[in-house]
Coordinates of C-alpha atoms and ligand atoms in Angstrom, one line a residue:
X19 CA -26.2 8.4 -1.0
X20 CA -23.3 10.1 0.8
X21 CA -20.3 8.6 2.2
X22 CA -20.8 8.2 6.0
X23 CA -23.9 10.2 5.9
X24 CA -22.3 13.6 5.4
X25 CA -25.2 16.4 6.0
X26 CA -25.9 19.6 6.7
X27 CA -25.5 18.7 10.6
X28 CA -21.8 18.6 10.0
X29 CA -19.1 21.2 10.5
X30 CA -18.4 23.0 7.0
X31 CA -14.7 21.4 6.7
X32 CA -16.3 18.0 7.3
X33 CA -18.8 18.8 4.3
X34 CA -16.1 20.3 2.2
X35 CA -13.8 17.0 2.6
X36 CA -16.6 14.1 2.4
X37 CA -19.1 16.0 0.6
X38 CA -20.5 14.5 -3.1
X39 CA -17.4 11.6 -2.6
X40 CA -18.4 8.0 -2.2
X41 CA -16.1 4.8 -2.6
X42 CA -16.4 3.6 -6.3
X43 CA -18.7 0.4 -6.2
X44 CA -17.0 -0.9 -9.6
X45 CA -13.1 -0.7 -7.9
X46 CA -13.0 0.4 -4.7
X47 CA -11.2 3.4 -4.9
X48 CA -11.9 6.0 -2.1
X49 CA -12.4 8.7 -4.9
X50 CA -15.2 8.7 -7.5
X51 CA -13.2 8.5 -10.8
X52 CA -14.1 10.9 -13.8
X53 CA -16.6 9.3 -16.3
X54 CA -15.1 10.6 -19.6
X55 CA -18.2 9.3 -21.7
X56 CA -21.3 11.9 -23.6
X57 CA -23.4 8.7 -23.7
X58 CA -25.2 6.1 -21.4
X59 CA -26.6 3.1 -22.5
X60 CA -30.0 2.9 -23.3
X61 CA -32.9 0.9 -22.0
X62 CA -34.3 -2.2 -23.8
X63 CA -37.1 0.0 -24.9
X64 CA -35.8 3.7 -25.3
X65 CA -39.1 4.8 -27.3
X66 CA -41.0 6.8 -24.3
X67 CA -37.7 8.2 -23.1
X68 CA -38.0 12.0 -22.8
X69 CA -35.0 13.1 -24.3
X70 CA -35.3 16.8 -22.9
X71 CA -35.1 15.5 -19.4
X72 CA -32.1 16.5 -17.0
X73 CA -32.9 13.3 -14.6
X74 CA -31.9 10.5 -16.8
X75 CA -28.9 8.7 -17.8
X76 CA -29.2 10.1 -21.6
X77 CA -26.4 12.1 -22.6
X78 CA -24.1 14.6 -20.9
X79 CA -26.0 17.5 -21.6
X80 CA -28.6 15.9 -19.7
X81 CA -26.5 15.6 -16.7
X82 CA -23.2 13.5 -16.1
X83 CA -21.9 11.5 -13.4
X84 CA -18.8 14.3 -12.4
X85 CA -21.2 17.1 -12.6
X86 CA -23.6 15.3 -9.9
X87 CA -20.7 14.6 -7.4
X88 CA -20.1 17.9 -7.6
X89 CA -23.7 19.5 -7.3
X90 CA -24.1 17.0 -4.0
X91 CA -21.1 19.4 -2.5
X92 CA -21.8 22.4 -3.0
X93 CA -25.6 22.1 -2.3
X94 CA -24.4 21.0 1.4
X95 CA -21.5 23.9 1.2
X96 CA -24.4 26.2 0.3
X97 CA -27.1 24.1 3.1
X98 CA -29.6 24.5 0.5
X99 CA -32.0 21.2 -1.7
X100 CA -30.6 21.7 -4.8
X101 CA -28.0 22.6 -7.3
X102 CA -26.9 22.9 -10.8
X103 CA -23.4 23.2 -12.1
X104 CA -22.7 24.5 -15.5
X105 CA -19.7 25.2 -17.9
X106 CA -18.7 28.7 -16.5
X107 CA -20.4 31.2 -13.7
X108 CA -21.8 33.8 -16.8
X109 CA -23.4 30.3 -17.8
X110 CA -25.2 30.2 -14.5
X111 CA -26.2 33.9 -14.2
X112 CA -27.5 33.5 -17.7
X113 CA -29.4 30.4 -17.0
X114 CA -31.1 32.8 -13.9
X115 CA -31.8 35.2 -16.1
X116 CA -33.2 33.0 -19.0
X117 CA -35.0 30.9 -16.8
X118 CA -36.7 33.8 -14.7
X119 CA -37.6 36.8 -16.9
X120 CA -39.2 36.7 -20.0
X121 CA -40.9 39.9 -22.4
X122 CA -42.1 42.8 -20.7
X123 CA -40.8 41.6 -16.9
X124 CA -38.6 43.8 -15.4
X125 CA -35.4 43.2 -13.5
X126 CA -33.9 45.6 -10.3
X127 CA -29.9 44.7 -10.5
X128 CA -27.0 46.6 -8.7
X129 CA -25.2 49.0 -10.6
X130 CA -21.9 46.9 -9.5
X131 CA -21.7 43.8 -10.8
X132 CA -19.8 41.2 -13.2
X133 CA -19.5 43.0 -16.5
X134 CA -21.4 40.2 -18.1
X135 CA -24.4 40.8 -15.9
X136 CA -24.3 44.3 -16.9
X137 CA -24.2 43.9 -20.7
X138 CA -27.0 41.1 -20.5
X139 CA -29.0 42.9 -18.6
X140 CA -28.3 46.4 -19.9
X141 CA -27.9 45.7 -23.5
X142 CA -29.0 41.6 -24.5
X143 CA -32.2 41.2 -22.7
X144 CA -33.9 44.9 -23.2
X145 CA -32.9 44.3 -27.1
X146 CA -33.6 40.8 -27.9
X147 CA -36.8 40.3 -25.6
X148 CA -38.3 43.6 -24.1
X149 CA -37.0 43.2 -21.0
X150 CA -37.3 46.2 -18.6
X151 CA -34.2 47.1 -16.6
X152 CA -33.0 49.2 -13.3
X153 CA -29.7 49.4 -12.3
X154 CA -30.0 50.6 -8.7
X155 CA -27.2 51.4 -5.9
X156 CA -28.4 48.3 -4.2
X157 CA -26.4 49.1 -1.2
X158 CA -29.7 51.9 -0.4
X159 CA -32.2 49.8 0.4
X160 CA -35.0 52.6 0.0
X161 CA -33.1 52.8 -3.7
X162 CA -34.0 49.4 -4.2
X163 CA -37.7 49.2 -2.9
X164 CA -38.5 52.6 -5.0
X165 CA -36.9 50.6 -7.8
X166 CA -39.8 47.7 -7.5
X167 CA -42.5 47.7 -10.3
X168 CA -45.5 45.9 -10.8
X169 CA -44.2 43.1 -13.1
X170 CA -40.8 43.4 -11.2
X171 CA -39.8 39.4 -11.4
X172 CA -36.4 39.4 -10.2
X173 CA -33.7 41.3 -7.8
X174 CA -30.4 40.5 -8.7
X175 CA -27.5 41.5 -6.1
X176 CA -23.7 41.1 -6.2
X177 CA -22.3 41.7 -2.5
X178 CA -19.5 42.2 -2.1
X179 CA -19.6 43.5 -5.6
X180 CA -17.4 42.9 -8.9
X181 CA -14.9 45.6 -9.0
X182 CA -16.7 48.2 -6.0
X183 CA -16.7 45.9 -3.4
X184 CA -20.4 47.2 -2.5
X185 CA -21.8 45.5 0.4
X186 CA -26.0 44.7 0.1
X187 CA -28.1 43.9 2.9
X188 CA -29.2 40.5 1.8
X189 CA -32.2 40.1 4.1
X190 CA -33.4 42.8 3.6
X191 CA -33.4 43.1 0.0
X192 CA -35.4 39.5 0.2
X193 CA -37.9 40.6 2.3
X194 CA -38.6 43.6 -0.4
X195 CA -38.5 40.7 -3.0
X196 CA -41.0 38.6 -1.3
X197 CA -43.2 41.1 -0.6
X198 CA -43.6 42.3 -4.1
X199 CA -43.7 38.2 -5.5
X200 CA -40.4 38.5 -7.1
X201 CA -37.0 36.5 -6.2
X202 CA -34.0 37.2 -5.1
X203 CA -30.8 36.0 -7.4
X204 CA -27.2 37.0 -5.2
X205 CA -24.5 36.3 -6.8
X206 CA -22.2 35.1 -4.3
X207 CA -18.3 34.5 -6.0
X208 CA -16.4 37.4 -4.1
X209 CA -17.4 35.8 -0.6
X210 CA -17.6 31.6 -1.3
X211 CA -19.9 29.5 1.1
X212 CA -17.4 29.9 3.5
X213 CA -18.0 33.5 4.3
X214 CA -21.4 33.9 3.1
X215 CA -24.9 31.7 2.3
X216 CA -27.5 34.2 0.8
X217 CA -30.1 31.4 0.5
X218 CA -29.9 31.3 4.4
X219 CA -30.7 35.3 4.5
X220 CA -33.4 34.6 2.4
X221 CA -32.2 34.8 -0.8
X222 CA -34.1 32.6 -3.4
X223 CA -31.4 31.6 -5.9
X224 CA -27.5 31.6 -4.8
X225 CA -25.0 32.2 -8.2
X226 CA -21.0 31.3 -7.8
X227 CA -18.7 31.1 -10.3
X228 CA -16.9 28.1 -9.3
X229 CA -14.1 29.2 -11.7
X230 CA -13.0 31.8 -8.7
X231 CA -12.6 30.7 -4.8
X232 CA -14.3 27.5 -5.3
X233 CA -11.9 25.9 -7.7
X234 CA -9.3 28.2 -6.5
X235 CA -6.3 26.6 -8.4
X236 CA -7.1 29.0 -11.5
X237 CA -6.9 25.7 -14.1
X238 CA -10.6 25.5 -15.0
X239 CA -14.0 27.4 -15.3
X240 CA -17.6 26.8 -14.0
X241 CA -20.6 27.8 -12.6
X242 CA -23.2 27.1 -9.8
X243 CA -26.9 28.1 -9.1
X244 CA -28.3 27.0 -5.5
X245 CA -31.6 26.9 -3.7
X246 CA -35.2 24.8 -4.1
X247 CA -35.7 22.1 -6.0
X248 CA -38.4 23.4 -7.9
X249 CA -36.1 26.3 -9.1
X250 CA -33.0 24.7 -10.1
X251 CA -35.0 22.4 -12.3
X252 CA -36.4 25.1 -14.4
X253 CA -32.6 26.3 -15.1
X254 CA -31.4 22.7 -15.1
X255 CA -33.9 22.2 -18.0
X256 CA -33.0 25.3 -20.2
X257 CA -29.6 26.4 -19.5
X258 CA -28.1 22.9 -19.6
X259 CA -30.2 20.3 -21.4
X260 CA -31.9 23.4 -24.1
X261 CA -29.5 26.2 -24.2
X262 CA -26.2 23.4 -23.7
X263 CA -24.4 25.4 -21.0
X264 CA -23.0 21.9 -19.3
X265 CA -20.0 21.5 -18.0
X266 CA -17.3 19.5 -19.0
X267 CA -16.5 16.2 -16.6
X268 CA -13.2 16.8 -16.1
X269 CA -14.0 20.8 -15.2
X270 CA -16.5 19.4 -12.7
X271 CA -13.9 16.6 -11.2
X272 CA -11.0 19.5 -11.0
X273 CA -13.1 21.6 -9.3
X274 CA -14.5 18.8 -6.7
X275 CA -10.8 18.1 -6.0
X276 CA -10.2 22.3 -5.3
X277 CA -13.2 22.1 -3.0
X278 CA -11.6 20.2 -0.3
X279 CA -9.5 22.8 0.6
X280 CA -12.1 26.4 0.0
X281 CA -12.2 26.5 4.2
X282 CA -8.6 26.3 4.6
X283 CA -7.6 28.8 1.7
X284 CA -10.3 30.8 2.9
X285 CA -8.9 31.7 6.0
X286 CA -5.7 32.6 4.4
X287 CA -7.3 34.5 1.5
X288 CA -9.9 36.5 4.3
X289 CA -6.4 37.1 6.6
X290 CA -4.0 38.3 4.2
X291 CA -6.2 40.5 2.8
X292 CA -7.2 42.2 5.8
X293 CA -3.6 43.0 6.8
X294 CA -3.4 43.9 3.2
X295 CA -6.0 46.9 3.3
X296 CA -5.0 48.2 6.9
X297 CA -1.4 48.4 5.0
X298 CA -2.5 49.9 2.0
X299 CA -4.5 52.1 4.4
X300 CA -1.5 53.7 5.5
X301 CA 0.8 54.5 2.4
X302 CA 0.3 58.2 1.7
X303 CA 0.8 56.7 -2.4
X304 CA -2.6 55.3 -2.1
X305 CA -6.2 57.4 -2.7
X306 CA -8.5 55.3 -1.2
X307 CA -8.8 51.8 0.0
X308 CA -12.3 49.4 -0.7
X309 CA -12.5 46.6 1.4
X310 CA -16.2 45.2 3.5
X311 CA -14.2 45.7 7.3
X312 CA -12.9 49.1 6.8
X313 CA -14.2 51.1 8.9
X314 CA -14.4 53.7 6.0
X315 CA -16.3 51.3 4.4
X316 CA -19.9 52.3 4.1
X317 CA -21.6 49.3 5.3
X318 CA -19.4 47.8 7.2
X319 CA -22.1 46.5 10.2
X320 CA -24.3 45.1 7.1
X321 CA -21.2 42.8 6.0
X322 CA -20.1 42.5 9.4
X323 CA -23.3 40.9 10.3
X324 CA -23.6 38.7 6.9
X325 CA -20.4 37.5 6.3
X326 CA -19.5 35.4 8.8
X327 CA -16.2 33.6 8.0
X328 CA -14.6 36.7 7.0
X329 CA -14.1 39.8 4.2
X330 CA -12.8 37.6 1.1
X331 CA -9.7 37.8 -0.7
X332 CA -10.5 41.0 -3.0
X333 CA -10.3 44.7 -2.0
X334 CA -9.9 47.8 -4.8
X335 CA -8.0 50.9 -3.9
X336 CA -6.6 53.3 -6.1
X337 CA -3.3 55.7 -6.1
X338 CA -2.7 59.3 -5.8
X339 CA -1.1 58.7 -9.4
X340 CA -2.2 59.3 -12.7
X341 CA -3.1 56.9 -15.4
X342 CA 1.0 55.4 -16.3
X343 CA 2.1 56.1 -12.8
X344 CA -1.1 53.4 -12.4
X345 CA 0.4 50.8 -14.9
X346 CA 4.2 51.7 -13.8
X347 CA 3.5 50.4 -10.4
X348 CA 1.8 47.2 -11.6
X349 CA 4.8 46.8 -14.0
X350 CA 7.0 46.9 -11.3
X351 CA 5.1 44.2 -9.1
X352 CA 7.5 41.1 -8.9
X353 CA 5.3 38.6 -7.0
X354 CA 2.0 40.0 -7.9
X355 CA 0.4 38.8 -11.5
X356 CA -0.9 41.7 -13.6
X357 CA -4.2 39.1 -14.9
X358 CA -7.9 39.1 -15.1
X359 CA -9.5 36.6 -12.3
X360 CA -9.7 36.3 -8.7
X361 CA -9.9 33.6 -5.7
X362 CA -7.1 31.9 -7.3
X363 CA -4.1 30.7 -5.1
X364 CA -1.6 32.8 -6.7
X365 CA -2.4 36.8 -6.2
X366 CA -3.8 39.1 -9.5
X367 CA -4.2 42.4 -10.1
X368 CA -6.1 44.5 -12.7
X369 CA -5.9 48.1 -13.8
X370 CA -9.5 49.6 -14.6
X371 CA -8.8 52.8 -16.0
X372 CA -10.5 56.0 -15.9
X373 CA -12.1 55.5 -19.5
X374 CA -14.1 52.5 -18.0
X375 CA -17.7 52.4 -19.9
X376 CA -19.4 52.3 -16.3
X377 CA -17.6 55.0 -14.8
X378 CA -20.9 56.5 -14.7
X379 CA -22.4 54.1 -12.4
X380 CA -19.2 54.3 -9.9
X381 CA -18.8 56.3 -6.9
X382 CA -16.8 59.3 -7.2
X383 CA -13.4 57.8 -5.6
X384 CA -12.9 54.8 -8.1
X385 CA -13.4 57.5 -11.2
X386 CA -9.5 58.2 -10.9
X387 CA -8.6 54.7 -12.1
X388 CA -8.4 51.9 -10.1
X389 CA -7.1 48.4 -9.0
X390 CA -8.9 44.9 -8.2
X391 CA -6.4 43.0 -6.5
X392 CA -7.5 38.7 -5.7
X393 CA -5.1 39.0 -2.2
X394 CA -3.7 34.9 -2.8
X395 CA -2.2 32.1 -0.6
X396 CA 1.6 33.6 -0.8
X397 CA 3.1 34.8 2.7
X398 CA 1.2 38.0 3.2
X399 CA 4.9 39.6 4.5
X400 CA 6.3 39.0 0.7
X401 CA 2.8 40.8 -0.9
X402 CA 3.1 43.7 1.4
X403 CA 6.7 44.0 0.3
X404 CA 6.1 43.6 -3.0
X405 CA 3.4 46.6 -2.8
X406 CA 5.9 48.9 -1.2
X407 CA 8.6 48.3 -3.7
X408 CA 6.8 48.9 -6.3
X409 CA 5.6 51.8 -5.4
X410 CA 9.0 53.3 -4.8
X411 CA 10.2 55.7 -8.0
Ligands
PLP13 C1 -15.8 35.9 -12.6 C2 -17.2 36.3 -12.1 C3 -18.3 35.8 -12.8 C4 -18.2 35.0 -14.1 O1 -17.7 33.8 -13.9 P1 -17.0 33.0 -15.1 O2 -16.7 31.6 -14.5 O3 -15.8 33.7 -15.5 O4 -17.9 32.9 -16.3 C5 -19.6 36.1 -12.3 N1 -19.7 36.9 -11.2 C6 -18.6 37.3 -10.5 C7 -18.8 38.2 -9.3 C8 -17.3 37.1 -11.0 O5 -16.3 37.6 -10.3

């Protein structure tokens, strides 16, 4: 099924080029074209055909060509059986979420995470289906085992976390999972398959939004859920084919096409922003700096240990400013966008102010106001200089 036999026994650049491509039987082309089309054609007798199923040649909900191509990669980015790609990463952690808990089972999540994690899991799920909830500091692992109840289902982990950069011991948060017969969902976007695969800590479902890092051009959204077979398949079936998260072809073809290159950026991405923190590290303008390598950073050896290619492209850090001397300094970036979004190739920065609804669940340092900067691929010299000019008065 894949060109020259591409597996898991390959080197990670090899899968990222090859991976989910195969020469088009129909023309030849070294590429898989897109397959614009919602319908397939139907057998000569369509009347037992399950029309619910995610296997068959159906419809596009039910799974398209595009979306396939693309599942083949990143389950051999990820090294894990299966995968399902949907129309945006809040699509996939939804489809966990969906697919996994249902009235009266209770979820342990960090207390940092994407803010739509939070509001489905703090507000939707409680309200709609009597979901029980704990937000835990999932960093503290005896936080998270004293967390664990008896119809505890799911643990569901961001590290490093959406906008704190917390860092989680994934292995060790399984092994509570497992022995308590819950799973462990991590949701993996801030660190890529290149420098991190939860699913080979032991994590049970691995979330990305491919609409960050994986794509990384910042021109289309989607979302990925990894691990066993026997998993995917439940969210394949609901969150696709029932609830009618699927992606669109050409979403899925874009982001096969960014892919290719997610080692190479990467390295850039993991690099610059490295040199970035040390640097931000030293301005006496700047309160505190978050960023997984820092030796300041809390756990450090845990991320040191389970991120393997490198930190990611994403730190926070906040200024010894108040809350306009905050927005004056992004005003006066020239190279750096002021936009929601991260892991794309140019760099991004957002203000979360003081007045943020989850202050409450932040550490003390990032209750000042803060930034989320996406470090991108521009020279890492022109970012640091556009930092310190714009923090001149
Ligand atoms: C952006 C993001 C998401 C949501 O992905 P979308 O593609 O925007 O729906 C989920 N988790 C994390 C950590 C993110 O940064």
């Amino acid at each position: 099924m894949l060109k020259k036999n591409v597996d898991g026994s390959f080197g990670f650049m090899t899968r990222s080029v090859h991976g989910g491509n195969e020469v088009d039987a129909e023309t030849g082309a070294i590429r898989r074209p897109i397959t614009m089309a919602n319908s397939y054609e139907l057998p000569y007798d369509p009347s037992d055909m399950n029309w619910s199923s995610a296997d068959g040649q159906i419809y596009t909900r039910n799974g398209g060509a595009n979306q396939r191509y693309l599942q083949e990669k990143l389950a051999l980015l990820h090294n894990v059986p299966d995968c399902v790609v949907l129309a945006s990463g809040v699509a996939a952690l939804s489809g966990v979420f969906f697919a996994f808990l249902k009235s009266d089972s209770h979820i342990v999540m960090s207390d940092s995470t994407y803010i739509a994690a939070y509001r489905l899991i703090n507000e939707l799920f409680p309200d709609k289906f009597n979901v029980e909830k704990t937000l835990v500091d999932s960093s503290d692992i005896k936080t998270v085992k004293a967390a664990i109840r008896p119809n505890t289902r799911l643990i569901h982990i961001e590290t490093p976390s959406n906008p704190t950069i917390k860092i989680s011991d994934i292995r060790a948060i399984a092994d509570i999972a497992h022995a308590h017969g819950a799973l462990l969902s991590v949701d993996n976007t801030f660190a890529s398959p290149y420098n991190q695969r939860p699913c080979e800590l032991g994590a049970d479902l691995t979330v990305e939004s491919l609409t960050k890092y994986i794509n990384g051009h910042g021109d289309a959204m989607g979302g990925a859920v990894l691990g066993a077979k026997e998993l995917i398949d439940q969210i394949r079936s609901q969150a696709m084919v029932n609830l009618g998260g699927a992606i669109s072809p050409f979403n899925a073809w874009l982001i096969m096409r960014g892919a290719v290159t997610l080692p190479l950026r990467m390295r850039q991405h993991n690099e610059s922003a490295q040199k970035i923190a040390f640097f931000l590290q030293t301005l006496p303008q700047v309160r505190f700096v978050a960023y997984p390598s820092l030796s300041a950073h809390k756990n450090q050896k845990i991320a040191a240990t389970q991120m393997h290619g490198g930190f990611g492209g994403v730190l926070s850090f906040g200024l010894n400013a108040d809350h306009d001397g905050h927005n004056r300094f992004v005003s006066k970036l020239r190279v750096i966008t002021s936009a929601v979004s991260l892991g794309h190739d140019e760099s991004l920065i957002v203000f979360l102010g003081e007045n943020d609804e989850r202050q409450y669940l932040y550490e003390k340092e990032f209750h000042g106001g803060f930034f989320r900067l996406s470090v991108g691929l521009e020279d890492t010299q022109d970012l640091i200089d556009d930092i310190r000019q714009a923090m001149q008065d």
